[in-house]
């Protein structure tokens, strides 16, 4: 029985050595749950940063909107003036033709 015990003990020691080696490789090569959480947080942060506007982006947009508003007001006044001129010209032409 002693020989069987010693044989089993030697086998157990060899198995433990393999387990230690495997565990060392796992620790060296695989990510922990904490590593994954940190990665997910960084990835989420990157997505947020890529999809949302910065203060600088908002300032640029405000400038573009102000320029567009100025162009639209200029276009509206020009169009209204042109329509008024055409209307007055048509009225004057109608008066001259009728009179």
mmCIF file with all atom_site columns, N, CA and C in Angstrom, residues 19-73:
data_model
loop_
_atom_site.group_PDB
_atom_site.id
_atom_site.type_symbol
_atom_site.label_atom_id
_atom_site.label_alt_id
_atom_site.label_comp_id
_atom_site.label_asym_id
_atom_site.label_entity_id
_atom_site.label_seq_id
_atom_site.pdbx_PDB_ins_code
_atom_site.Cartn_x
_atom_site.Cartn_y
_atom_site.Cartn_z
_atom_site.occupancy
_atom_site.B_iso_or_equiv
_atom_site.pdbx_formal_charge
_atom_site.auth_seq_id
_atom_site.auth_comp_id
_atom_site.auth_asym_id
_atom_site.auth_atom_id
_atom_site.pdbx_PDB_model_num
ATOM 1   N N  . UNK A 1 19 ? -0.712  21.906 -13.627 1.00 0.00 ? 19 UNK A N  1
ATOM 2   C CA . UNK A 1 19 ? -1.765  22.883 -13.312 1.00 0.00 ? 19 UNK A CA 1
ATOM 3   C C  . UNK A 1 19 ? -1.139  24.257 -13.070 1.00 0.00 ? 19 UNK A C  1
ATOM 4   N N  . UNK A 1 20 ? -0.032  24.313 -12.333 1.00 0.00 ? 20 UNK A N  1
ATOM 5   C CA . UNK A 1 20 ? 0.651   25.581 -12.104 1.00 0.00 ? 20 UNK A CA 1
ATOM 6   C C  . UNK A 1 20 ? 1.118   26.200 -13.412 1.00 0.00 ? 20 UNK A C  1
ATOM 7   N N  . UNK A 1 21 ? 1.654   25.382 -14.287 1.00 0.00 ? 21 UNK A N  1
ATOM 8   C CA . UNK A 1 21 ? 2.118   25.875 -15.581 1.00 0.00 ? 21 UNK A CA 1
ATOM 9   C C  . UNK A 1 21 ? 0.946   26.421 -16.397 1.00 0.00 ? 21 UNK A C  1
ATOM 10  N N  . UNK A 1 22 ? -0.145  25.661 -16.452 1.00 0.00 ? 22 UNK A N  1
ATOM 11  C CA . UNK A 1 22 ? -1.335  26.100 -17.187 1.00 0.00 ? 22 UNK A CA 1
ATOM 12  C C  . UNK A 1 22 ? -1.906  27.385 -16.599 1.00 0.00 ? 22 UNK A C  1
ATOM 13  N N  . UNK A 1 23 ? -1.954  27.465 -15.276 1.00 0.00 ? 23 UNK A N  1
ATOM 14  C CA . UNK A 1 23 ? -2.484  28.654 -14.612 1.00 0.00 ? 23 UNK A CA 1
ATOM 15  C C  . UNK A 1 23 ? -1.606  29.868 -14.903 1.00 0.00 ? 23 UNK A C  1
ATOM 16  N N  . UNK A 1 24 ? -0.299  29.669 -14.935 1.00 0.00 ? 24 UNK A N  1
ATOM 17  C CA . UNK A 1 24 ? 0.612   30.765 -15.282 1.00 0.00 ? 24 UNK A CA 1
ATOM 18  C C  . UNK A 1 24 ? 0.364   31.263 -16.695 1.00 0.00 ? 24 UNK A C  1
ATOM 19  N N  . UNK A 1 25 ? 0.123   30.347 -17.628 1.00 0.00 ? 25 UNK A N  1
ATOM 20  C CA . UNK A 1 25 ? -0.164  30.740 -19.008 1.00 0.00 ? 25 UNK A CA 1
ATOM 21  C C  . UNK A 1 25 ? -1.508  31.461 -19.101 1.00 0.00 ? 25 UNK A C  1
ATOM 22  N N  . UNK A 1 26 ? -2.480  30.996 -18.355 1.00 0.00 ? 26 UNK A N  1
ATOM 23  C CA . UNK A 1 26 ? -3.793  31.644 -18.369 1.00 0.00 ? 26 UNK A CA 1
ATOM 24  C C  . UNK A 1 26 ? -3.683  33.070 -17.843 1.00 0.00 ? 26 UNK A C  1
ATOM 25  N N  . UNK A 1 27 ? -2.992  33.224 -16.720 1.00 0.00 ? 27 UNK A N  1
ATOM 26  C CA . UNK A 1 27 ? -2.830  34.562 -16.141 1.00 0.00 ? 27 UNK A CA 1
ATOM 27  C C  . UNK A 1 27 ? -2.073  35.490 -17.084 1.00 0.00 ? 27 UNK A C  1
ATOM 28  N N  . UNK A 1 28 ? -1.111  34.957 -17.815 1.00 0.00 ? 28 UNK A N  1
ATOM 29  C CA . UNK A 1 28 ? -0.297  35.779 -18.713 1.00 0.00 ? 28 UNK A CA 1
ATOM 30  C C  . UNK A 1 28 ? -1.032  36.150 -19.996 1.00 0.00 ? 28 UNK A C  1
ATOM 31  N N  . UNK A 1 29 ? -1.933  35.294 -20.472 1.00 0.00 ? 29 UNK A N  1
ATOM 32  C CA . UNK A 1 29 ? -2.501  35.479 -21.812 1.00 0.00 ? 29 UNK A CA 1
ATOM 33  C C  . UNK A 1 29 ? -3.969  35.870 -21.869 1.00 0.00 ? 29 UNK A C  1
ATOM 34  N N  . UNK A 1 30 ? -4.687  35.707 -20.804 1.00 0.00 ? 30 UNK A N  1
ATOM 35  C CA . UNK A 1 30 ? -6.122  35.952 -20.868 1.00 0.00 ? 30 UNK A CA 1
ATOM 36  C C  . UNK A 1 30 ? -6.514  37.147 -20.009 1.00 0.00 ? 30 UNK A C  1
ATOM 37  N N  . UNK A 1 31 ? -7.583  37.800 -20.401 1.00 0.00 ? 31 UNK A N  1
ATOM 38  C CA . UNK A 1 31 ? -8.060  38.974 -19.680 1.00 0.00 ? 31 UNK A CA 1
ATOM 39  C C  . UNK A 1 31 ? -8.947  38.564 -18.516 1.00 0.00 ? 31 UNK A C  1
ATOM 40  N N  . UNK A 1 32 ? -8.874  39.350 -17.473 1.00 0.00 ? 32 UNK A N  1
ATOM 41  C CA . UNK A 1 32 ? -9.752  39.121 -16.329 1.00 0.00 ? 32 UNK A CA 1
ATOM 42  C C  . UNK A 1 32 ? -11.061 39.866 -16.555 1.00 0.00 ? 32 UNK A C  1
ATOM 43  N N  . UNK A 1 33 ? -12.011 39.624 -15.716 1.00 0.00 ? 33 UNK A N  1
ATOM 44  C CA . UNK A 1 33 ? -13.286 40.335 -15.799 1.00 0.00 ? 33 UNK A CA 1
ATOM 45  C C  . UNK A 1 33 ? -13.056 41.832 -15.615 1.00 0.00 ? 33 UNK A C  1
ATOM 46  N N  . UNK A 1 34 ? -12.147 42.181 -14.713 1.00 0.00 ? 34 UNK A N  1
ATOM 47  C CA . UNK A 1 34 ? -11.828 43.583 -14.483 1.00 0.00 ? 34 UNK A CA 1
ATOM 48  C C  . UNK A 1 34 ? -11.209 44.215 -15.732 1.00 0.00 ? 34 UNK A C  1
ATOM 49  N N  . UNK A 1 35 ? -10.334 43.482 -16.400 1.00 0.00 ? 35 UNK A N  1
ATOM 50  C CA . UNK A 1 35 ? -9.740  43.983 -17.649 1.00 0.00 ? 35 UNK A CA 1
ATOM 51  C C  . UNK A 1 35 ? -10.820 44.262 -18.685 1.00 0.00 ? 35 UNK A C  1
ATOM 52  N N  . UNK A 1 36 ? -11.776 43.363 -18.779 1.00 0.00 ? 36 UNK A N  1
ATOM 53  C CA . UNK A 1 36 ? -12.867 43.533 -19.745 1.00 0.00 ? 36 UNK A CA 1
ATOM 54  C C  . UNK A 1 36 ? -13.739 44.723 -19.391 1.00 0.00 ? 36 UNK A C  1
ATOM 55  N N  . UNK A 1 37 ? -13.990 44.918 -18.106 1.00 0.00 ? 37 UNK A N  1
ATOM 56  C CA . UNK A 1 37 ? -14.808 46.064 -17.685 1.00 0.00 ? 37 UNK A CA 1
ATOM 57  C C  . UNK A 1 37 ? -14.103 47.376 -18.008 1.00 0.00 ? 37 UNK A C  1
ATOM 58  N N  . UNK A 1 38 ? -12.797 47.428 -17.763 1.00 0.00 ? 38 UNK A N  1
ATOM 59  C CA . UNK A 1 38 ? -12.029 48.632 -18.087 1.00 0.00 ? 38 UNK A CA 1
ATOM 60  C C  . UNK A 1 38 ? -12.052 48.864 -19.590 1.00 0.00 ? 38 UNK A C  1
ATOM 61  N N  . UNK A 1 39 ? -11.878 47.792 -20.367 1.00 0.00 ? 39 UNK A N  1
ATOM 62  C CA . UNK A 1 39 ? -11.914 47.919 -21.831 1.00 0.00 ? 39 UNK A CA 1
ATOM 63  C C  . UNK A 1 39 ? -13.281 48.401 -22.292 1.00 0.00 ? 39 UNK A C  1
ATOM 64  N N  . UNK A 1 40 ? -14.346 47.829 -21.728 1.00 0.00 ? 40 UNK A N  1
ATOM 65  C CA . UNK A 1 40 ? -15.702 48.230 -22.114 1.00 0.00 ? 40 UNK A CA 1
ATOM 66  C C  . UNK A 1 40 ? -15.932 49.691 -21.775 1.00 0.00 ? 40 UNK A C  1
ATOM 67  N N  . UNK A 1 41 ? -15.448 50.128 -20.625 1.00 0.00 ? 41 UNK A N  1
ATOM 68  C CA . UNK A 1 41 ? -15.604 51.530 -20.232 1.00 0.00 ? 41 UNK A CA 1
ATOM 69  C C  . UNK A 1 41 ? -14.857 52.437 -21.196 1.00 0.00 ? 41 UNK A C  1
ATOM 70  N N  . UNK A 1 42 ? -13.630 52.059 -21.557 1.00 0.00 ? 42 UNK A N  1
ATOM 71  C CA . UNK A 1 42 ? -12.860 52.867 -22.500 1.00 0.00 ? 42 UNK A CA 1
ATOM 72  C C  . UNK A 1 42 ? -13.545 52.899 -23.858 1.00 0.00 ? 42 UNK A C  1
ATOM 73  N N  . UNK A 1 43 ? -14.084 51.754 -24.281 1.00 0.00 ? 43 UNK A N  1
ATOM 74  C CA . UNK A 1 43 ? -14.764 51.695 -25.570 1.00 0.00 ? 43 UNK A CA 1
ATOM 75  C C  . UNK A 1 43 ? -16.029 52.552 -25.548 1.00 0.00 ? 43 UNK A C  1
ATOM 76  N N  . UNK A 1 44 ? -16.796 52.467 -24.463 1.00 0.00 ? 44 UNK A N  1
ATOM 77  C CA . UNK A 1 44 ? -17.992 53.296 -24.334 1.00 0.00 ? 44 UNK A CA 1
ATOM 78  C C  . UNK A 1 44 ? -17.626 54.773 -24.373 1.00 0.00 ? 44 UNK A C  1
ATOM 79  N N  . UNK A 1 45 ? -16.553 55.129 -23.699 1.00 0.00 ? 45 UNK A N  1
ATOM 80  C CA . UNK A 1 45 ? -16.097 56.508 -23.680 1.00 0.00 ? 45 UNK A CA 1
ATOM 81  C C  . UNK A 1 45 ? -15.687 56.950 -25.078 1.00 0.00 ? 45 UNK A C  1
ATOM 82  N N  . UNK A 1 46 ? -15.031 56.078 -25.806 1.00 0.00 ? 46 UNK A N  1
ATOM 83  C CA . UNK A 1 46 ? -14.625 56.405 -27.176 1.00 0.00 ? 46 UNK A CA 1
ATOM 84  C C  . UNK A 1 46 ? -15.841 56.618 -28.064 1.00 0.00 ? 46 UNK A C  1
ATOM 85  N N  . UNK A 1 47 ? -16.862 55.791 -27.889 1.00 0.00 ? 47 UNK A N  1
ATOM 86  C CA . UNK A 1 47 ? -18.094 55.951 -28.671 1.00 0.00 ? 47 UNK A CA 1
ATOM 87  C C  . UNK A 1 47 ? -18.753 57.279 -28.337 1.00 0.00 ? 47 UNK A C  1
ATOM 88  N N  . UNK A 1 48 ? -18.808 57.604 -27.067 1.00 0.00 ? 48 UNK A N  1
ATOM 89  C CA . UNK A 1 48 ? -19.406 58.883 -26.657 1.00 0.00 ? 48 UNK A CA 1
ATOM 90  C C  . UNK A 1 48 ? -18.627 60.039 -27.265 1.00 0.00 ? 48 UNK A C  1
ATOM 91  N N  . UNK A 1 49 ? -17.307 59.955 -27.173 1.00 0.00 ? 49 UNK A N  1
ATOM 92  C CA . UNK A 1 49 ? -16.482 61.039 -27.717 1.00 0.00 ? 49 UNK A CA 1
ATOM 93  C C  . UNK A 1 49 ? -16.638 61.174 -29.224 1.00 0.00 ? 49 UNK A C  1
ATOM 94  N N  . UNK A 1 50 ? -16.837 60.080 -29.925 1.00 0.00 ? 50 UNK A N  1
ATOM 95  C CA . UNK A 1 50 ? -16.948 60.162 -31.380 1.00 0.00 ? 50 UNK A CA 1
ATOM 96  C C  . UNK A 1 50 ? -18.334 60.593 -31.843 1.00 0.00 ? 50 UNK A C  1
ATOM 97  N N  . UNK A 1 51 ? -19.355 60.405 -31.013 1.00 0.00 ? 51 UNK A N  1
ATOM 98  C CA . UNK A 1 51 ? -20.727 60.689 -31.444 1.00 0.00 ? 51 UNK A CA 1
ATOM 99  C C  . UNK A 1 51 ? -21.300 62.009 -30.944 1.00 0.00 ? 51 UNK A C  1
ATOM 100 N N  . UNK A 1 52 ? -20.716 62.597 -29.951 1.00 0.00 ? 52 UNK A N  1
ATOM 101 C CA . UNK A 1 52 ? -21.277 63.810 -29.380 1.00 0.00 ? 52 UNK A CA 1
ATOM 102 C C  . UNK A 1 52 ? -20.435 65.019 -29.739 1.00 0.00 ? 52 UNK A C  1
ATOM 103 N N  . UNK A 1 53 ? -21.103 66.167 -29.807 1.00 0.00 ? 53 UNK A N  1
ATOM 104 C CA . UNK A 1 53 ? -20.432 67.397 -30.198 1.00 0.00 ? 53 UNK A CA 1
ATOM 105 C C  . UNK A 1 53 ? -19.682 67.997 -29.012 1.00 0.00 ? 53 UNK A C  1
ATOM 106 N N  . UNK A 1 54 ? -18.581 68.653 -29.325 1.00 0.00 ? 54 UNK A N  1
ATOM 107 C CA . UNK A 1 54 ? -17.821 69.368 -28.314 1.00 0.00 ? 54 UNK A CA 1
ATOM 108 C C  . UNK A 1 54 ? -18.299 70.814 -28.283 1.00 0.00 ? 54 UNK A C  1
ATOM 109 N N  . UNK A 1 55 ? -17.830 71.567 -27.317 1.00 0.00 ? 55 UNK A N  1
ATOM 110 C CA . UNK A 1 55 ? -18.180 72.991 -27.249 1.00 0.00 ? 55 UNK A CA 1
ATOM 111 C C  . UNK A 1 55 ? -17.710 73.706 -28.509 1.00 0.00 ? 55 UNK A C  1
ATOM 112 N N  . UNK A 1 56 ? -16.567 73.291 -29.018 1.00 0.00 ? 56 UNK A N  1
ATOM 113 C CA . UNK A 1 56 ? -16.037 73.889 -30.245 1.00 0.00 ? 56 UNK A CA 1
ATOM 114 C C  . UNK A 1 56 ? -16.970 73.608 -31.428 1.00 0.00 ? 56 UNK A C  1
ATOM 115 N N  . UNK A 1 57 ? -17.482 72.383 -31.517 1.00 0.00 ? 57 UNK A N  1
ATOM 116 C CA . UNK A 1 57 ? -18.416 72.025 -32.584 1.00 0.00 ? 57 UNK A CA 1
ATOM 117 C C  . UNK A 1 57 ? -19.685 72.871 -32.499 1.00 0.00 ? 57 UNK A C  1
ATOM 118 N N  . UNK A 1 58 ? -20.182 73.062 -31.291 1.00 0.00 ? 58 UNK A N  1
ATOM 119 C CA . UNK A 1 58 ? -21.400 73.863 -31.096 1.00 0.00 ? 58 UNK A CA 1
ATOM 120 C C  . UNK A 1 58 ? -21.140 75.315 -31.482 1.00 0.00 ? 58 UNK A C  1
ATOM 121 N N  . UNK A 1 59 ? -19.977 75.840 -31.125 1.00 0.00 ? 59 UNK A N  1
ATOM 122 C CA . UNK A 1 59 ? -19.634 77.219 -31.479 1.00 0.00 ? 59 UNK A CA 1
ATOM 123 C C  . UNK A 1 59 ? -19.566 77.377 -32.997 1.00 0.00 ? 59 UNK A C  1
ATOM 124 N N  . UNK A 1 60 ? -18.950 76.408 -33.687 1.00 0.00 ? 60 UNK A N  1
ATOM 125 C CA . UNK A 1 60 ? -18.891 76.460 -35.155 1.00 0.00 ? 60 UNK A CA 1
ATOM 126 C C  . UNK A 1 60 ? -20.287 76.417 -35.752 1.00 0.00 ? 60 UNK A C  1
ATOM 127 N N  . UNK A 1 61 ? -21.137 75.571 -35.196 1.00 0.00 ? 61 UNK A N  1
ATOM 128 C CA . UNK A 1 61 ? -22.505 75.452 -35.695 1.00 0.00 ? 61 UNK A CA 1
ATOM 129 C C  . UNK A 1 61 ? -23.275 76.755 -35.488 1.00 0.00 ? 61 UNK A C  1
ATOM 130 N N  . UNK A 1 62 ? -23.086 77.384 -34.336 1.00 0.00 ? 62 UNK A N  1
ATOM 131 C CA . UNK A 1 62 ? -23.746 78.664 -34.082 1.00 0.00 ? 62 UNK A CA 1
ATOM 132 C C  . UNK A 1 62 ? -23.299 79.715 -35.095 1.00 0.00 ? 62 UNK A C  1
ATOM 133 N N  . UNK A 1 63 ? -22.013 79.725 -35.424 1.00 0.00 ? 63 UNK A N  1
ATOM 134 C CA . UNK A 1 63 ? -21.489 80.661 -36.429 1.00 0.00 ? 63 UNK A CA 1
ATOM 135 C C  . UNK A 1 63 ? -22.099 80.388 -37.793 1.00 0.00 ? 63 UNK A C  1
ATOM 136 N N  . UNK A 1 64 ? -22.188 79.111 -38.169 1.00 0.00 ? 64 UNK A N  1
ATOM 137 C CA . UNK A 1 64 ? -22.785 78.760 -39.457 1.00 0.00 ? 64 UNK A CA 1
ATOM 138 C C  . UNK A 1 64 ? -24.262 79.140 -39.500 1.00 0.00 ? 64 UNK A C  1
ATOM 139 N N  . UNK A 1 65 ? -24.969 78.945 -38.407 1.00 0.00 ? 65 UNK A N  1
ATOM 140 C CA . UNK A 1 65 ? -26.389 79.304 -38.355 1.00 0.00 ? 65 UNK A CA 1
ATOM 141 C C  . UNK A 1 65 ? -26.551 80.813 -38.483 1.00 0.00 ? 65 UNK A C  1
ATOM 142 N N  . UNK A 1 66 ? -25.689 81.587 -37.815 1.00 0.00 ? 66 UNK A N  1
ATOM 143 C CA . UNK A 1 66 ? -25.758 83.045 -37.907 1.00 0.00 ? 66 UNK A CA 1
ATOM 144 C C  . UNK A 1 66 ? -25.510 83.501 -39.347 1.00 0.00 ? 66 UNK A C  1
ATOM 145 N N  . UNK A 1 67 ? -24.532 82.889 -40.023 1.00 0.00 ? 67 UNK A N  1
ATOM 146 C CA . UNK A 1 67 ? -24.264 83.243 -41.424 1.00 0.00 ? 67 UNK A CA 1
ATOM 147 C C  . UNK A 1 67 ? -25.458 82.898 -42.308 1.00 0.00 ? 67 UNK A C  1
ATOM 148 N N  . UNK A 1 68 ? -26.045 81.735 -42.080 1.00 0.00 ? 68 UNK A N  1
ATOM 149 C CA . UNK A 1 68 ? -27.196 81.317 -42.865 1.00 0.00 ? 68 UNK A CA 1
ATOM 150 C C  . UNK A 1 68 ? -28.375 82.254 -42.636 1.00 0.00 ? 68 UNK A C  1
ATOM 151 N N  . UNK A 1 69 ? -28.583 82.634 -41.386 1.00 0.00 ? 69 UNK A N  1
ATOM 152 C CA . UNK A 1 69 ? -29.675 83.558 -41.069 1.00 0.00 ? 69 UNK A CA 1
ATOM 153 C C  . UNK A 1 69 ? -29.480 84.882 -41.799 1.00 0.00 ? 69 UNK A C  1
ATOM 154 N N  . UNK A 1 70 ? -28.251 85.373 -41.813 1.00 0.00 ? 70 UNK A N  1
ATOM 155 C CA . UNK A 1 70 ? -27.943 86.625 -42.510 1.00 0.00 ? 70 UNK A CA 1
ATOM 156 C C  . UNK A 1 70 ? -28.223 86.496 -44.009 1.00 0.00 ? 70 UNK A C  1
ATOM 157 N N  . UNK A 1 71 ? -27.823 85.361 -44.598 1.00 0.00 ? 71 UNK A N  1
ATOM 158 C CA . UNK A 1 71 ? -28.072 85.147 -46.029 1.00 0.00 ? 71 UNK A CA 1
ATOM 159 C C  . UNK A 1 71 ? -29.558 85.054 -46.326 1.00 0.00 ? 71 UNK A C  1
ATOM 160 N N  . UNK A 1 72 ? -30.312 84.387 -45.453 1.00 0.00 ? 72 UNK A N  1
ATOM 161 C CA . UNK A 1 72 ? -31.755 84.253 -45.670 1.00 0.00 ? 72 UNK A CA 1
ATOM 162 C C  . UNK A 1 72 ? -32.466 85.607 -45.563 1.00 0.00 ? 72 UNK A C  1
ATOM 163 N N  . UNK A 1 73 ? -32.061 86.423 -44.602 1.00 0.00 ? 73 UNK A N  1
ATOM 164 C CA . UNK A 1 73 ? -32.662 87.760 -44.470 1.00 0.00 ? 73 UNK A CA 1
ATOM 165 C C  . UNK A 1 73 ? -32.350 88.596 -45.698 1.00 0.00 ? 73 UNK A C  1
#
